[in-house]
Short mmCIF file of C-alpha atoms and ligand atoms in Angstrom, two decimals:
data_model
loop_
_atom_site.label_atom_id
_atom_site.label_comp_id
_atom_site.label_asym_id
_atom_site.label_seq_id
_atom_site.Cartn_x
_atom_site.Cartn_y
_atom_site.Cartn_z
CA MET A 1461 53.30 90.65 -4.97
CA PRO A 1462 51.38 87.73 -3.40
CA SER A 1463 49.06 86.17 -5.89
CA ASP A 1464 45.39 85.88 -4.97
CA THR A 1465 44.03 82.49 -5.94
CA ALA A 1466 40.49 83.93 -5.92
CA ARG A 1467 41.06 85.57 -9.30
CA ARG A 1468 38.92 83.71 -11.80
CA PRO A 1469 40.73 82.85 -15.04
CA TYR A 1470 39.62 84.78 -18.10
CA VAL A 1471 40.11 83.61 -21.67
CA ALA A 1472 39.13 85.92 -24.51
CA GLY A 1473 39.28 85.15 -28.22
CA ASN A 1474 40.05 88.12 -30.44
CA TRP A 1475 38.72 87.51 -33.93
CA LYS A 1476 40.24 90.76 -35.26
CA LEU A 1477 39.06 91.29 -38.85
CA TRP A 1478 37.32 87.95 -39.22
CA GLY A 1479 33.72 86.90 -39.10
CA THR A 1480 30.80 87.63 -41.37
CA ARG A 1481 27.51 87.09 -39.60
CA ALA A 1482 27.19 83.65 -41.20
CA GLN A 1483 30.69 82.66 -40.04
CA ALA A 1484 30.00 84.06 -36.58
CA ALA A 1485 26.77 82.11 -36.17
CA ALA A 1486 28.42 78.84 -37.24
CA TYR A 1487 31.38 79.52 -34.94
CA CYS A 1488 29.19 80.13 -31.88
CA GLU A 1489 27.11 77.05 -32.48
CA ARG A 1490 30.26 74.92 -32.67
CA LEU A 1491 31.95 76.60 -29.70
CA LEU A 1492 28.99 75.90 -27.42
CA THR A 1493 29.19 72.19 -28.20
CA LEU A 1494 32.85 72.23 -27.08
CA LEU A 1495 32.67 74.25 -23.84
CA PRO A 1496 31.55 72.78 -20.53
CA GLU A 1497 28.20 73.95 -19.13
CA PRO A 1498 28.51 77.42 -17.55
CA ALA A 1499 28.26 76.04 -14.00
CA ARG A 1500 31.11 73.59 -14.68
CA ARG A 1501 33.38 76.09 -16.38
CA ASP A 1502 36.45 77.16 -14.42
CA ALA A 1503 37.12 80.30 -16.45
CA ASP A 1504 35.30 83.33 -17.75
CA VAL A 1505 35.16 83.15 -21.53
CA ALA A 1506 34.67 85.98 -24.01
CA VAL A 1507 34.77 86.46 -27.76
CA CYS A 1508 35.84 89.81 -29.19
CA VAL A 1509 34.16 90.22 -32.55
CA PRO A 1510 33.72 92.82 -35.32
CA PHE A 1511 30.93 95.37 -34.81
CA THR A 1512 28.86 93.86 -37.59
CA ALA A 1513 28.82 90.44 -35.91
CA LEU A 1514 27.98 91.65 -32.39
CA GLU A 1515 24.23 91.29 -32.61
CA THR A 1516 24.46 87.82 -34.17
CA VAL A 1517 26.99 86.65 -31.59
CA ALA A 1518 25.06 88.13 -28.64
CA GLY A 1519 21.96 86.27 -29.84
CA ALA A 1520 23.79 83.00 -30.45
CA LEU A 1521 25.55 83.10 -27.05
CA ALA A 1522 22.62 84.38 -24.95
CA GLY A 1523 22.39 82.37 -21.73
CA SER A 1524 25.65 80.54 -22.47
CA GLY A 1525 27.77 82.49 -20.01
CA VAL A 1526 30.19 83.42 -22.82
CA ALA A 1527 30.68 87.18 -22.83
CA VAL A 1528 30.55 89.25 -26.01
CA ALA A 1529 33.13 91.98 -26.54
CA ALA A 1530 33.63 94.65 -29.16
CA GLN A 1531 37.15 95.43 -30.39
CA ASN A 1532 37.08 99.22 -29.99
CA MET A 1533 34.82 102.04 -28.87
CA HIS A 1534 34.77 105.83 -28.94
CA GLN A 1535 34.81 107.63 -25.61
CA ALA A 1536 31.93 109.99 -26.50
CA ASP A 1537 28.32 108.82 -26.56
CA ASN A 1538 27.68 110.68 -29.81
CA GLY A 1539 29.05 113.58 -31.83
CA ALA A 1540 30.95 114.46 -34.97
CA PHE A 1541 33.14 111.33 -35.05
CA THR A 1542 32.47 109.71 -38.41
CA GLY A 1543 33.05 105.97 -38.46
CA GLU A 1544 33.02 105.55 -34.69
CA VAL A 1545 30.80 103.50 -32.36
CA SER A 1546 29.90 104.42 -28.75
CA ALA A 1547 29.19 102.59 -25.51
CA PRO A 1548 25.39 103.10 -25.64
CA MET A 1549 25.37 101.59 -29.14
CA LEU A 1550 27.23 98.52 -27.89
CA LEU A 1551 25.02 98.14 -24.82
CA GLU A 1552 21.95 98.16 -27.03
CA LEU A 1553 23.35 95.01 -28.71
CA ASP A 1554 23.85 93.28 -25.32
CA VAL A 1555 27.62 93.62 -25.51
CA ASP A 1556 29.42 92.92 -22.21
CA ALA A 1557 32.97 94.09 -22.76
CA VAL A 1558 35.25 96.03 -25.09
CA VAL A 1559 38.89 95.63 -26.08
CA LEU A 1560 40.68 98.97 -25.81
CA GLY A 1561 44.14 99.90 -27.00
CA HIS A 1562 44.98 96.72 -28.88
CA SER A 1563 48.45 97.15 -30.36
CA GLU A 1564 47.01 96.97 -33.87
CA ARG A 1565 44.73 99.91 -33.06
CA ARG A 1566 47.71 101.76 -31.59
CA GLN A 1567 50.16 100.98 -34.41
CA LEU A 1568 47.93 101.01 -37.46
CA PHE A 1569 45.15 103.40 -36.48
CA GLY A 1570 46.80 105.96 -34.23
CA GLU A 1571 45.15 105.00 -30.93
CA THR A 1572 46.77 107.06 -28.17
CA ASP A 1573 47.20 106.64 -24.42
CA ARG A 1574 45.42 109.98 -24.05
CA ALA A 1575 42.30 108.67 -25.81
CA LEU A 1576 42.49 105.46 -23.79
CA SER A 1577 42.54 107.45 -20.56
CA GLU A 1578 39.03 108.57 -21.60
CA LYS A 1579 37.84 105.33 -23.17
CA VAL A 1580 38.53 103.09 -20.17
CA PRO A 1581 36.44 105.13 -17.67
CA ALA A 1582 33.76 105.72 -20.32
CA ALA A 1583 33.38 101.97 -20.80
CA LEU A 1584 33.18 101.38 -17.03
CA ALA A 1585 30.66 104.16 -16.55
CA ALA A 1586 28.46 102.61 -19.24
CA GLY A 1587 28.65 99.15 -17.68
CA LEU A 1588 31.05 97.59 -20.19
CA GLN A 1589 34.11 95.69 -18.99
CA PRO A 1590 37.21 97.26 -20.52
CA ILE A 1591 40.00 94.93 -21.66
CA LEU A 1592 42.95 97.32 -21.78
CA CYS A 1593 45.86 96.08 -23.89
CA VAL A 1594 49.46 97.07 -23.19
CA GLY A 1595 52.81 95.80 -24.39
CA GLU A 1596 56.25 96.67 -25.71
CA THR A 1597 57.85 96.29 -29.13
CA GLU A 1598 60.87 94.08 -29.63
CA SER A 1599 63.21 97.05 -29.90
CA GLU A 1600 61.82 98.55 -26.69
CA ARG A 1601 62.44 95.24 -24.92
CA ASP A 1602 65.95 94.98 -26.38
CA ALA A 1603 66.71 98.54 -25.28
CA GLY A 1604 65.61 97.76 -21.71
CA ASP A 1605 62.56 100.00 -22.06
CA MET A 1606 59.85 97.45 -21.35
CA GLN A 1607 59.02 98.69 -17.88
CA ARG A 1608 59.01 102.33 -18.91
CA LYS A 1609 56.58 101.54 -21.76
CA LEU A 1610 54.27 99.47 -19.57
CA ARG A 1611 54.32 102.06 -16.80
CA HIS A 1612 53.28 104.75 -19.22
CA GLN A 1613 50.50 102.69 -20.82
CA VAL A 1614 49.07 101.36 -17.56
CA GLN A 1615 49.26 104.64 -15.66
CA GLU A 1616 47.70 106.68 -18.43
CA GLY A 1617 45.06 104.11 -19.37
CA LEU A 1618 43.90 103.88 -15.75
CA GLU A 1619 44.49 107.52 -14.81
CA ASP A 1620 40.82 108.52 -14.64
CA VAL A 1621 39.54 105.24 -13.22
CA ALA A 1622 38.59 105.51 -9.53
CA ASP A 1623 40.61 103.25 -7.23
CA ASP A 1624 37.52 101.22 -6.33
CA ARG A 1625 36.87 100.45 -10.02
CA LEU A 1626 40.43 99.45 -10.98
CA ALA A 1627 39.74 95.77 -10.42
CA ASP A 1628 36.82 95.92 -12.88
CA VAL A 1629 39.30 96.53 -15.69
CA VAL A 1630 40.89 93.49 -17.31
CA ILE A 1631 44.43 94.21 -18.49
CA ALA A 1632 46.01 92.22 -21.32
CA TYR A 1633 49.78 92.24 -21.50
CA GLU A 1634 50.59 91.58 -25.14
CA PRO A 1635 54.23 91.96 -26.18
CA ILE A 1636 53.99 93.24 -29.75
CA TRP A 1637 56.80 90.96 -30.91
CA ALA A 1638 54.71 87.95 -29.90
CA ILE A 1639 51.47 88.94 -31.63
CA GLY A 1640 50.74 86.85 -34.70
CA THR A 1641 54.41 85.87 -34.97
CA GLY A 1642 54.35 82.41 -33.41
CA LYS A 1643 57.07 83.80 -31.10
CA VAL A 1644 55.38 83.31 -27.75
CA ALA A 1645 56.84 84.85 -24.60
CA THR A 1646 58.41 82.32 -22.26
CA PRO A 1647 56.41 81.62 -19.11
CA ASP A 1648 59.08 83.55 -17.16
CA GLN A 1649 58.85 86.56 -19.47
CA ALA A 1650 55.06 86.58 -19.19
CA GLN A 1651 55.19 86.24 -15.40
CA GLU A 1652 57.79 88.98 -15.05
CA ALA A 1653 55.91 91.52 -17.17
CA ILE A 1654 52.53 90.69 -15.70
CA SER A 1655 53.71 90.90 -12.11
CA PHE A 1656 55.14 94.29 -13.04
CA VAL A 1657 51.77 95.36 -14.46
CA ARG A 1658 50.11 94.16 -11.27
CA ALA A 1659 52.59 96.15 -9.18
CA LEU A 1660 51.69 99.25 -11.20
CA VAL A 1661 48.04 98.76 -10.25
CA GLY A 1662 49.32 98.24 -6.69
CA ASP A 1663 50.84 101.72 -6.76
CA ARG A 1664 47.22 102.92 -6.85
CA SER A 1665 45.54 100.30 -4.64
CA THR A 1666 46.83 97.07 -3.11
CA ALA A 1667 43.33 95.61 -2.97
CA ALA A 1668 42.89 96.28 -6.69
CA ALA A 1669 46.29 94.74 -7.48
CA ASP A 1670 45.21 91.52 -5.75
CA ALA A 1671 41.90 91.42 -7.57
CA VAL A 1672 42.65 92.78 -11.06
CA ARG A 1673 42.96 90.18 -13.78
CA VAL A 1674 45.97 90.47 -16.05
CA LEU A 1675 46.01 88.29 -19.15
CA TYR A 1676 48.83 87.30 -21.45
CA GLY A 1677 48.41 87.62 -25.21
CA GLY A 1678 50.69 86.82 -28.14
CA SER A 1679 50.82 83.51 -30.03
CA VAL A 1680 48.90 81.57 -27.37
CA LYS A 1681 48.10 78.12 -28.74
CA PRO A 1682 46.63 74.96 -27.21
CA ASP A 1683 50.12 73.48 -26.80
CA ASN A 1684 51.69 76.44 -24.97
CA ALA A 1685 48.70 77.77 -23.01
CA ALA A 1686 48.90 75.59 -19.92
CA GLU A 1687 52.52 76.49 -19.16
CA ILE A 1688 51.90 80.22 -19.45
CA LEU A 1689 48.59 80.12 -17.59
CA ALA A 1690 50.25 78.23 -14.74
CA GLN A 1691 52.32 81.29 -13.83
CA PRO A 1692 51.10 82.79 -10.55
CA ASP A 1693 50.30 86.27 -11.89
CA VAL A 1694 48.94 85.22 -15.29
CA ASP A 1695 45.15 85.21 -14.99
CA GLY A 1696 44.23 84.16 -18.47
CA ALA A 1697 44.83 84.74 -22.14
CA LEU A 1698 43.84 87.01 -24.99
CA VAL A 1699 44.01 84.71 -28.00
CA GLY A 1700 44.12 85.92 -31.58
CA GLY A 1701 44.86 83.47 -34.39
CA ALA A 1702 44.17 80.31 -32.39
CA SER A 1703 40.74 81.61 -31.37
CA LEU A 1704 39.46 81.43 -34.96
CA ASP A 1705 39.23 77.68 -34.63
CA PRO A 1706 36.58 76.77 -32.02
CA GLU A 1707 38.44 73.54 -31.22
CA SER A 1708 41.72 75.25 -30.36
CA PHE A 1709 39.94 78.06 -28.53
CA ALA A 1710 38.01 75.57 -26.41
CA ALA A 1711 41.26 73.69 -25.73
CA ILE A 1712 42.85 76.91 -24.42
CA VAL A 1713 39.80 77.53 -22.22
CA GLY A 1714 40.31 73.97 -20.96
CA ALA A 1715 43.93 74.76 -20.13
CA ALA A 1716 42.78 77.65 -17.96
P1 PGA B 1022 47.80 86.15 -31.64
O1 PGA B 1022 47.10 87.55 -31.33
O2 PGA B 1022 47.27 85.17 -30.63
O3 PGA B 1022 47.37 85.81 -33.04
O4 PGA B 1022 49.26 86.35 -31.50
C1 PGA B 1022 46.89 87.99 -30.01
C2 PGA B 1022 46.19 89.33 -30.02
O5 PGA B 1022 46.52 90.17 -30.88
O6 PGA B 1022 45.29 89.59 -29.20
#
Protein backbone atom coordinates (compact mmCIF):
# COMPACT_ATOMS: atom_id res chain seq x y z
CA MET A 1 0.00 0.00 0.00
CA PRO A 2 1.62 3.31 -1.01
CA SER A 3 1.81 5.66 1.90
CA ASP A 4 0.28 9.10 1.52
CA THR A 5 2.55 11.75 2.98
CA ALA A 6 -0.43 14.10 3.31
CA ARG A 7 -1.63 12.27 6.42
CA ARG A 8 -1.10 14.60 9.34
CA PRO A 9 0.49 12.92 12.37
CA TYR A 10 -1.78 12.45 15.37
CA VAL A 11 -0.57 12.00 18.93
CA ALA A 12 -3.11 11.27 21.64
CA GLY A 13 -2.41 10.90 25.35
CA ASN A 14 -4.66 8.44 27.16
CA TRP A 15 -4.83 9.31 30.84
CA LYS A 16 -6.93 6.22 31.65
CA LEU A 17 -8.03 6.39 35.30
CA TRP A 18 -5.98 9.44 36.21
CA GLY A 19 -6.82 13.06 36.68
CA THR A 20 -8.92 14.85 39.25
CA ARG A 21 -10.03 18.24 38.00
CA ALA A 22 -7.21 19.91 39.95
CA GLN A 23 -4.62 17.56 38.42
CA ALA A 24 -6.13 18.04 34.97
CA ALA A 25 -6.00 21.83 35.18
CA ALA A 26 -2.36 21.81 36.31
CA TYR A 27 -1.47 19.32 33.58
CA CYS A 28 -3.04 21.40 30.80
CA GLU A 29 -1.38 24.58 31.97
CA ARG A 30 2.02 22.86 31.92
CA LEU A 31 1.42 21.08 28.60
CA LEU A 32 0.62 24.35 26.83
CA THR A 33 3.94 25.83 27.91
CA LEU A 34 5.72 22.85 26.30
CA LEU A 35 3.91 22.56 22.95
CA PRO A 36 4.69 24.78 19.97
CA GLU A 37 2.05 27.32 18.94
CA PRO A 38 -0.80 25.64 17.01
CA ALA A 39 0.33 27.11 13.68
CA ARG A 40 3.86 25.72 14.19
CA ARG A 41 2.76 22.28 15.32
CA ASP A 42 3.36 19.44 12.87
CA ALA A 43 0.93 17.03 14.49
CA ASP A 44 -2.62 16.92 15.74
CA VAL A 45 -2.59 16.51 19.50
CA ALA A 46 -5.33 15.17 21.75
CA VAL A 47 -5.76 14.23 25.39
CA CYS A 48 -8.18 11.46 26.35
CA VAL A 49 -9.41 12.16 29.85
CA PRO A 50 -11.93 10.83 32.40
CA PHE A 51 -15.51 12.08 32.04
CA THR A 52 -15.25 14.14 35.21
CA ALA A 53 -12.26 16.10 33.87
CA LEU A 54 -13.68 16.81 30.40
CA GLU A 55 -15.20 20.18 31.17
CA THR A 56 -12.08 21.40 32.99
CA VAL A 57 -9.79 20.21 30.21
CA ALA A 58 -11.99 21.64 27.43
CA GLY A 59 -11.90 25.01 29.20
CA ALA A 60 -8.16 24.90 29.86
CA LEU A 61 -7.34 23.90 26.26
CA ALA A 62 -9.86 26.15 24.47
CA GLY A 63 -8.18 27.85 21.51
CA SER A 64 -4.99 25.80 21.97
CA GLY A 65 -5.62 23.43 19.07
CA VAL A 66 -5.29 20.45 21.42
CA ALA A 67 -8.32 18.21 21.03
CA VAL A 68 -10.23 16.80 23.98
CA ALA A 69 -11.35 13.18 23.90
CA ALA A 70 -13.48 11.03 26.17
CA GLN A 71 -12.45 7.42 26.83
CA ASN A 72 -15.78 5.73 26.09
CA MET A 73 -19.33 6.51 25.03
CA HIS A 74 -22.66 4.71 24.76
CA GLN A 75 -24.15 4.35 21.31
CA ALA A 76 -27.64 5.55 22.35
CA ASP A 77 -28.39 9.21 23.02
CA ASN A 78 -30.37 8.34 26.14
CA GLY A 79 -32.26 5.43 27.67
CA ALA A 80 -32.14 2.85 30.43
CA PHE A 81 -28.34 2.47 30.50
CA THR A 82 -27.30 3.27 34.05
CA GLY A 83 -23.76 4.56 34.37
CA GLU A 84 -23.35 5.41 30.69
CA VAL A 85 -22.62 8.69 28.89
CA SER A 86 -23.81 9.62 25.37
CA ALA A 87 -22.51 11.64 22.43
CA PRO A 88 -24.83 14.65 23.04
CA MET A 89 -23.57 14.82 26.64
CA LEU A 90 -19.97 14.89 25.42
CA LEU A 91 -20.67 17.49 22.74
CA GLU A 92 -22.22 19.76 25.33
CA LEU A 93 -18.82 19.79 27.09
CA ASP A 94 -17.01 20.75 23.84
CA VAL A 95 -15.47 17.31 23.48
CA ASP A 96 -13.93 16.64 20.05
CA ALA A 97 -13.22 12.92 20.00
CA VAL A 98 -13.82 9.64 21.80
CA VAL A 99 -11.71 6.54 22.32
CA LEU A 100 -13.74 3.43 21.50
CA GLY A 101 -12.87 -0.19 22.13
CA HIS A 102 -9.72 0.31 24.15
CA SER A 103 -8.41 -3.13 25.10
CA GLU A 104 -9.01 -2.37 28.78
CA ARG A 105 -12.68 -1.70 28.01
CA ARG A 106 -12.80 -4.91 25.99
CA GLN A 107 -10.97 -7.10 28.51
CA LEU A 108 -12.13 -5.70 31.82
CA PHE A 109 -15.56 -4.30 31.01
CA GLY A 110 -16.95 -6.58 28.33
CA GLU A 111 -16.88 -4.15 25.39
CA THR A 112 -17.84 -6.09 22.25
CA ASP A 113 -17.21 -5.64 18.53
CA ARG A 114 -20.99 -5.65 18.11
CA ALA A 115 -21.40 -2.63 20.39
CA LEU A 116 -18.47 -0.91 18.67
CA SER A 117 -20.14 -1.38 15.29
CA GLU A 118 -22.85 0.93 16.69
CA LYS A 119 -20.63 3.26 18.70
CA VAL A 120 -18.30 4.24 15.85
CA PRO A 121 -21.07 5.46 13.49
CA ALA A 122 -22.94 7.04 16.41
CA ALA A 123 -19.86 9.10 17.28
CA LEU A 124 -19.39 10.17 13.65
CA ALA A 125 -23.04 11.09 13.25
CA ALA A 126 -22.81 13.28 16.35
CA GLY A 127 -19.67 15.04 15.10
CA LEU A 128 -17.17 13.32 17.40
CA GLN A 129 -14.00 11.80 15.98
CA PRO A 130 -13.87 8.12 16.92
CA ILE A 131 -10.49 6.65 17.88
CA LEU A 132 -11.13 2.94 17.37
CA CYS A 133 -8.65 0.69 19.17
CA VAL A 134 -7.74 -2.78 17.90
CA GLY A 135 -5.01 -5.25 18.75
CA GLU A 136 -4.11 -8.85 19.49
CA THR A 137 -3.03 -10.60 22.69
CA GLU A 138 0.36 -12.21 22.98
CA SER A 139 -1.08 -15.71 22.65
CA GLU A 140 -3.03 -14.71 19.54
CA ARG A 141 0.18 -13.36 18.01
CA ASP A 142 2.11 -16.50 19.00
CA ALA A 143 -0.60 -18.68 17.47
CA GLY A 144 -0.41 -16.77 14.18
CA ASP A 145 -3.86 -15.29 14.73
CA MET A 146 -2.96 -11.60 14.64
CA GLN A 147 -4.40 -10.91 11.21
CA ARG A 148 -7.59 -12.83 11.90
CA LYS A 149 -8.13 -10.83 15.10
CA LEU A 150 -7.42 -7.48 13.45
CA ARG A 151 -9.62 -8.32 10.47
CA HIS A 152 -12.51 -9.11 12.75
CA GLN A 153 -12.10 -5.99 14.90
CA VAL A 154 -11.59 -3.58 12.00
CA GLN A 155 -14.33 -5.01 9.80
CA GLU A 156 -16.91 -5.11 12.55
CA GLY A 157 -15.98 -1.75 14.08
CA LEU A 158 -16.29 -0.05 10.69
CA GLU A 159 -19.17 -2.15 9.35
CA ASP A 160 -21.83 0.56 9.58
CA VAL A 161 -19.58 3.47 8.66
CA ALA A 162 -20.22 4.76 5.13
CA ASP A 163 -17.24 4.49 2.79
CA ASP A 164 -16.97 8.27 2.51
CA ARG A 165 -16.67 8.59 6.31
CA LEU A 166 -14.07 5.86 6.86
CA ALA A 167 -11.19 8.32 6.75
CA ASP A 168 -12.78 10.35 9.56
CA VAL A 169 -12.14 7.46 11.94
CA VAL A 170 -8.74 7.29 13.60
CA ILE A 171 -7.65 3.71 14.21
CA ALA A 172 -5.18 2.84 16.97
CA TYR A 173 -3.35 -0.45 16.64
CA GLU A 174 -2.43 -1.43 20.18
CA PRO A 175 -1.00 -4.92 20.67
CA ILE A 176 -2.28 -5.91 24.11
CA TRP A 177 1.07 -7.43 25.08
CA ALA A 178 2.68 -4.01 24.65
CA ILE A 179 0.21 -1.98 26.71
CA GLY A 180 1.63 -0.85 30.03
CA THR A 181 4.27 -3.58 29.89
CA GLY A 182 7.29 -1.61 28.67
CA LYS A 183 7.44 -4.24 25.90
CA VAL A 184 7.08 -2.00 22.87
CA ALA A 185 6.50 -3.48 19.42
CA THR A 186 9.51 -3.23 17.14
CA PRO A 187 9.18 -0.66 14.36
CA ASP A 188 8.84 -3.56 11.90
CA GLN A 189 6.07 -5.19 13.92
CA ALA A 190 4.20 -1.89 14.17
CA GLN A 191 4.62 -1.22 10.45
CA GLU A 192 3.50 -4.73 9.49
CA ALA A 193 0.35 -4.67 11.60
CA ILE A 194 -0.57 -1.12 10.69
CA SER A 195 -0.12 -1.65 6.96
CA PHE A 196 -2.39 -4.67 7.38
CA VAL A 197 -5.00 -2.51 9.14
CA ARG A 198 -4.72 0.02 6.32
CA ALA A 199 -5.21 -2.73 3.75
CA LEU A 200 -8.38 -3.78 5.57
CA VAL A 201 -9.72 -0.24 5.17
CA GLY A 202 -8.59 -0.51 1.54
CA ASP A 203 -10.89 -3.51 1.07
CA ARG A 204 -13.70 -0.98 1.55
CA SER A 205 -12.21 2.09 -0.16
CA THR A 206 -8.74 2.78 -1.55
CA ALA A 207 -9.18 6.52 -1.07
CA ALA A 208 -10.04 5.96 2.60
CA ALA A 209 -7.04 3.66 3.06
CA ASP A 210 -4.74 6.41 1.79
CA ALA A 211 -6.30 9.02 4.05
CA VAL A 212 -7.17 7.14 7.26
CA ARG A 213 -4.78 7.68 10.14
CA VAL A 214 -3.60 4.58 11.94
CA LEU A 215 -1.72 5.08 15.20
CA TYR A 216 0.49 2.75 17.18
CA GLY A 217 -0.05 2.35 20.92
CA GLY A 218 1.72 0.29 23.56
CA SER A 219 4.65 1.46 25.72
CA VAL A 220 5.43 4.47 23.54
CA LYS A 221 8.03 6.61 25.32
CA PRO A 222 10.09 9.64 24.30
CA ASP A 223 13.09 7.42 23.56
CA ASN A 224 11.31 4.94 21.27
CA ALA A 225 8.71 7.20 19.62
CA ALA A 226 10.75 8.58 16.74
CA GLU A 227 11.75 5.16 15.42
CA ILE A 228 8.19 3.84 15.44
CA LEU A 229 6.69 7.05 14.06
CA ALA A 230 9.19 7.00 11.20
CA GLN A 231 7.54 3.89 9.74
CA PRO A 232 5.69 4.76 6.53
CA ASP A 233 2.25 3.55 7.65
CA VAL A 234 2.45 4.67 11.28
CA ASP A 235 0.60 7.99 11.49
CA GLY A 236 1.01 8.71 15.16
CA ALA A 237 0.75 7.32 18.64
CA LEU A 238 -1.75 6.61 21.38
CA VAL A 239 0.29 7.08 24.53
CA GLY A 240 -0.76 5.81 27.94
CA GLY A 241 1.70 5.90 30.84
CA ALA A 242 4.14 8.33 29.25
CA SER A 243 1.34 10.83 28.59
CA LEU A 244 0.82 11.43 32.32
CA ASP A 245 3.98 13.49 32.38
CA PRO A 246 3.51 16.64 30.24
CA GLU A 247 7.25 16.72 29.50
CA SER A 248 7.38 13.22 28.05
CA PHE A 249 4.08 13.69 26.22
CA ALA A 250 5.34 16.90 24.63
CA ALA A 251 8.58 15.12 23.69
CA ILE A 252 6.57 12.42 21.89
CA VAL A 253 4.57 15.11 20.07
CA GLY A 254 7.94 16.58 19.09
CA ALA A 255 9.04 13.22 17.70
CA ALA A 256 5.98 13.18 15.45
P1 LIG B 1 0.84 2.53 27.48
O1 LIG B 1 -0.71 2.50 27.13
O2 LIG B 1 1.45 3.61 26.64
O3 LIG B 1 0.91 2.82 28.95
O4 LIG B 1 1.38 1.19 27.12
C1 LIG B 1 -1.19 2.69 25.82
C2 LIG B 1 -2.70 2.64 25.80
O5 LIG B 1 -3.28 1.82 26.52
O6 LIG B 1 -3.35 3.42 25.09
